[in-house]
Coordinates of C-alpha atoms in Angstrom, one line a residue:
Chain K
X181 CA 21.9 11.8 -14.0
X182 CA 21.2 7.8 -14.3
X183 CA 18.7 6.9 -11.5
X184 CA 19.8 3.5 -10.7
X185 CA 22.8 2.4 -12.0
X186 CA 24.7 -1.0 -12.0
X187 CA 28.3 -2.0 -12.2
X188 CA 29.6 -3.8 -14.0
X189 CA 27.3 -4.1 -17.1
X190 CA 28.8 -7.2 -18.0
X191 CA 30.8 -10.1 -16.4
X192 CA 32.6 -13.1 -17.7
X193 CA 34.1 -15.8 -14.9
X194 CA 34.8 -19.2 -14.5
X195 CA 32.9 -21.7 -12.6
X196 CA 33.9 -21.5 -8.9
X197 CA 34.8 -17.8 -9.0
X198 CA 33.5 -15.1 -6.3
X199 CA 31.9 -12.3 -7.8
X200 CA 30.1 -9.2 -6.9
X201 CA 27.7 -7.2 -8.7
X202 CA 27.0 -3.2 -7.1
X203 CA 23.6 -0.8 -7.4
X204 CA 23.3 2.7 -6.6
X205 CA 20.0 4.6 -6.8
X206 CA 20.5 8.7 -6.5
X207 CA 16.0 9.1 -6.7
X208 CA 15.6 9.2 -2.5
X209 CA 13.9 5.8 -2.9
X210 CA 13.6 3.5 0.3
X211 CA 13.7 0.2 -1.0
X212 CA 15.5 -1.7 -3.4
X213 CA 15.2 -5.0 -5.4
X214 CA 17.2 -7.6 -7.0
X215 CA 15.9 -9.8 -9.9
X216 CA 17.4 -12.5 -12.2
X217 CA 16.2 -12.9 -16.2
X218 CA 17.2 -16.2 -17.4
X219 CA 17.7 -17.0 -21.3
X220 CA 14.1 -17.5 -21.4
X221 CA 13.3 -13.5 -20.4
X222 CA 11.6 -14.8 -17.3
X223 CA 12.3 -11.7 -14.8
X224 CA 12.4 -13.7 -10.9
X225 CA 12.6 -11.0 -7.9
X226 CA 15.5 -12.6 -5.1
X227 CA 15.6 -9.7 -2.7
X228 CA 14.4 -6.3 -1.4
X229 CA 15.3 -4.3 1.1
X230 CA 13.8 -1.4 3.0
X231 CA 15.6 0.9 4.9
X232 CA 18.7 -1.5 4.9
X233 CA 16.4 -3.9 6.7
X234 CA 16.1 -7.1 4.1
X235 CA 12.1 -7.8 3.7
X236 CA 11.9 -10.4 0.7
X237 CA 13.8 -13.3 0.8
X238 CA 12.9 -15.9 -2.2
X239 CA 14.4 -19.2 -2.1
X240 CA 17.7 -18.6 -3.6
X241 CA 20.9 -20.3 -3.0
X242 CA 22.9 -19.4 0.0
X243 CA 25.8 -18.4 -2.5
X244 CA 24.0 -15.6 -2.8
X245 CA 24.1 -12.8 -0.8
X246 CA 22.8 -9.3 -0.7
X247 CA 24.5 -6.1 1.4
X248 CA 22.9 -3.2 1.7
X249 CA 25.7 -0.7 3.4
X250 CA 22.9 2.0 2.9
X251 CA 19.8 3.1 1.7
X252 CA 21.0 4.0 -1.7
X253 CA 23.1 1.0 -2.1
X254 CA 22.4 -2.5 -2.5
X255 CA 25.4 -5.3 -3.9
X256 CA 25.1 -8.7 -4.4
X257 CA 28.1 -11.1 -3.8
X258 CA 27.9 -14.7 -5.4
X259 CA 29.9 -17.3 -3.8
X260 CA 31.0 -20.4 -5.7
X261 CA 29.5 -19.2 -9.5
X262 CA 27.7 -22.0 -11.7
X263 CA 27.1 -22.4 -15.1
X264 CA 23.2 -21.8 -14.0
X265 CA 23.8 -18.5 -12.2
X266 CA 24.6 -17.1 -16.3
X267 CA 21.4 -14.7 -16.5
X268 CA 21.3 -10.9 -16.3
X269 CA 21.0 -9.6 -12.9
X270 CA 18.5 -6.6 -12.9
X271 CA 18.4 -4.1 -9.7
X272 CA 15.7 -1.6 -8.9
X273 CA 14.3 0.7 -6.3
X274 CA 10.7 2.2 -5.6
X275 CA 10.1 5.0 -3.0
X276 CA 8.4 2.5 -0.4
X277 CA 8.0 -1.6 -0.2
X278 CA 4.0 -0.7 -1.0
X279 CA 4.8 1.8 -3.8
X280 CA 3.7 1.0 -7.2
X281 CA 6.4 2.1 -9.6
X282 CA 9.8 0.3 -9.3
X283 CA 12.6 1.8 -11.0
X284 CA 15.0 -0.7 -13.2
X285 CA 18.6 -0.2 -13.7
X286 CA 20.6 -1.4 -16.9
X287 CA 21.3 -4.8 -16.0
X288 CA 24.3 -7.0 -15.6
X289 CA 24.9 -9.9 -18.1
X290 CA 26.3 -12.4 -16.2
X291 CA 28.1 -15.1 -18.3
X292 CA 29.7 -18.4 -16.3
X293 CA 32.0 -20.9 -18.4
Chain A
X101 CA 2.0 -21.2 -6.0
X102 CA 2.0 -17.9 -8.3
X103 CA 0.7 -18.2 -12.0
X104 CA 0.9 -15.3 -14.5
X105 CA 0.1 -16.0 -18.4
X106 CA 0.7 -14.2 -21.3
X107 CA 1.3 -14.8 -25.1
X108 CA 4.4 -15.6 -25.7
X109 CA 4.7 -13.5 -29.3
X110 CA 2.1 -11.1 -31.3
X111 CA 2.9 -9.2 -34.5
X112 CA 1.1 -6.7 -35.8
X113 CA 1.6 -3.7 -38.7
X114 CA 2.5 -0.1 -37.6
X115 CA -0.5 1.9 -37.5
X116 CA -2.8 -0.9 -35.9
X117 CA -3.8 -1.4 -32.6
X118 CA -3.2 -4.7 -30.7
X119 CA -4.6 -6.0 -27.4
X120 CA -2.1 -8.1 -25.2
X121 CA -3.6 -9.9 -22.9
X122 CA -2.6 -11.1 -19.4
X123 CA -4.6 -13.6 -17.0
X124 CA -3.6 -14.7 -13.6
X125 CA -4.0 -16.7 -10.3
X126 CA -1.9 -15.3 -7.5
X127 CA -2.1 -15.9 -3.3
X128 CA -2.7 -12.5 -3.1
X129 CA -3.4 -9.0 -5.6
X130 CA -2.4 -5.6 -5.0
X131 CA -1.8 -4.3 -8.0
X132 CA -1.3 -5.2 -11.6
X133 CA 1.9 -3.4 -13.2
X134 CA 2.8 -3.4 -16.9
X135 CA 6.4 -2.9 -18.1
X136 CA 8.1 -2.6 -21.4
X137 CA 11.2 -4.4 -22.4
X138 CA 13.3 -3.4 -25.5
X139 CA 16.2 -6.2 -26.3
X140 CA 19.0 -5.5 -24.0
X141 CA 17.6 -2.9 -21.9
X142 CA 15.9 -2.8 -18.6
X143 CA 12.6 -3.0 -17.8
X144 CA 10.5 0.4 -18.0
X145 CA 7.1 1.0 -16.1
X146 CA 3.9 1.4 -18.2
X147 CA 1.1 1.2 -16.2
X148 CA -0.6 0.4 -13.2
X149 CA -4.0 -0.9 -12.1
X150 CA -5.6 -1.5 -8.8
X151 CA -9.4 -1.3 -9.6
X152 CA -11.2 -2.4 -12.2
X153 CA -11.8 -0.6 -15.1
X154 CA -9.5 1.4 -17.9
X155 CA -6.6 3.5 -17.8
X156 CA -5.5 5.6 -20.5
X157 CA -2.4 6.9 -20.8
X158 CA -1.5 8.7 -24.4
X159 CA -1.2 5.6 -27.2
X160 CA -1.5 2.5 -24.6
X161 CA -4.3 1.5 -22.1
X162 CA -4.4 -1.3 -19.3
X163 CA -7.6 -2.9 -18.5
X164 CA -8.3 -4.9 -15.4
X165 CA -11.0 -7.4 -13.7
X166 CA -10.2 -8.4 -10.8
X167 CA -13.2 -11.1 -10.4
X168 CA -11.8 -12.2 -13.6
X169 CA -8.1 -12.9 -12.9
X170 CA -7.6 -10.8 -16.3
X171 CA -6.1 -7.4 -17.4
X172 CA -5.1 -6.0 -21.0
X173 CA -2.7 -4.0 -22.9
X174 CA -3.6 -2.3 -25.5
X175 CA -1.3 0.0 -27.8
X176 CA -3.0 2.4 -30.7
X177 CA -1.4 3.6 -33.4
X178 CA 1.7 1.3 -33.5
X179 CA 5.3 2.6 -34.2
X180 CA 7.9 0.3 -35.1
X181 CA 9.6 1.6 -31.9
X182 CA 6.8 -0.3 -29.9
X183 CA 8.9 -3.7 -31.0
X184 CA 9.8 -4.8 -27.4
X185 CA 8.6 -7.2 -24.7
X186 CA 5.6 -6.1 -23.0
X187 CA 5.4 -7.7 -18.7
X188 CA 2.9 -8.4 -16.7
X189 CA 3.5 -8.3 -13.3
X190 CA 1.2 -8.8 -10.4
X191 CA 1.9 -7.0 -7.1
X192 CA 1.8 -10.1 -4.4
X193 CA 2.0 -8.4 -0.6
X194 CA 5.1 -6.8 -1.1
X195 CA 6.9 -8.0 -4.1
X196 CA 6.4 -8.0 -8.2
X197 CA 5.5 -11.4 -9.7
X198 CA 6.1 -11.3 -13.3
X199 CA 4.6 -13.2 -16.2
X200 CA 7.0 -14.7 -18.8
X201 CA 6.3 -11.5 -21.3
X202 CA 4.9 -11.6 -25.1
X203 CA 7.2 -10.4 -27.5
X204 CA 5.4 -7.5 -29.7
X205 CA 7.0 -7.5 -33.2
X206 CA 5.7 -4.5 -35.3
X207 CA 6.3 -4.8 -39.1
X208 CA 6.0 -1.9 -41.4

């Protein structure tokens, strides 16, 4: 029944490792997003896909690579993890790129040691 | 650049009314949103304003003045469960730009 789901919920890993976070939405939405929320609770857009096409790509290190196999899924792969990558990563979706309401997933808490 | 300002923290008592202000200076404007985020949880949508004026939704109302770059969220009949962070966000073209959020603490 969960509208936007993410796995894993928690991720603890060592510096230098590569990890992936998965996101799925069952709302039939066309647009999906990745946000990063840092320790000061500041929420910032990273990427957005509309119907599997990348439409927003903020200034994010190229160690971060999103992939959308279909419009219900948006995954985030992070290479060579750094301490500063520790944050909560939220996936979100909306009906369209112009639609008003974005629905957020529960978040993935990433801790890089 | 984009600038969205909110007070960092506010306190209020159960049953009271509180107003959380948000001022913005952005390179574009396609609407302003308020989200609620409880600690350790995802943000949830509260309200959306694209035209000037007041939008009311139960105990919550949101106001927008585009000429002043200003919005507020009004919470009436405060309940303990309203203790949360309230995030103001402006849609700039296709993306949401969030403020740093206001942490509201409701005490008995």
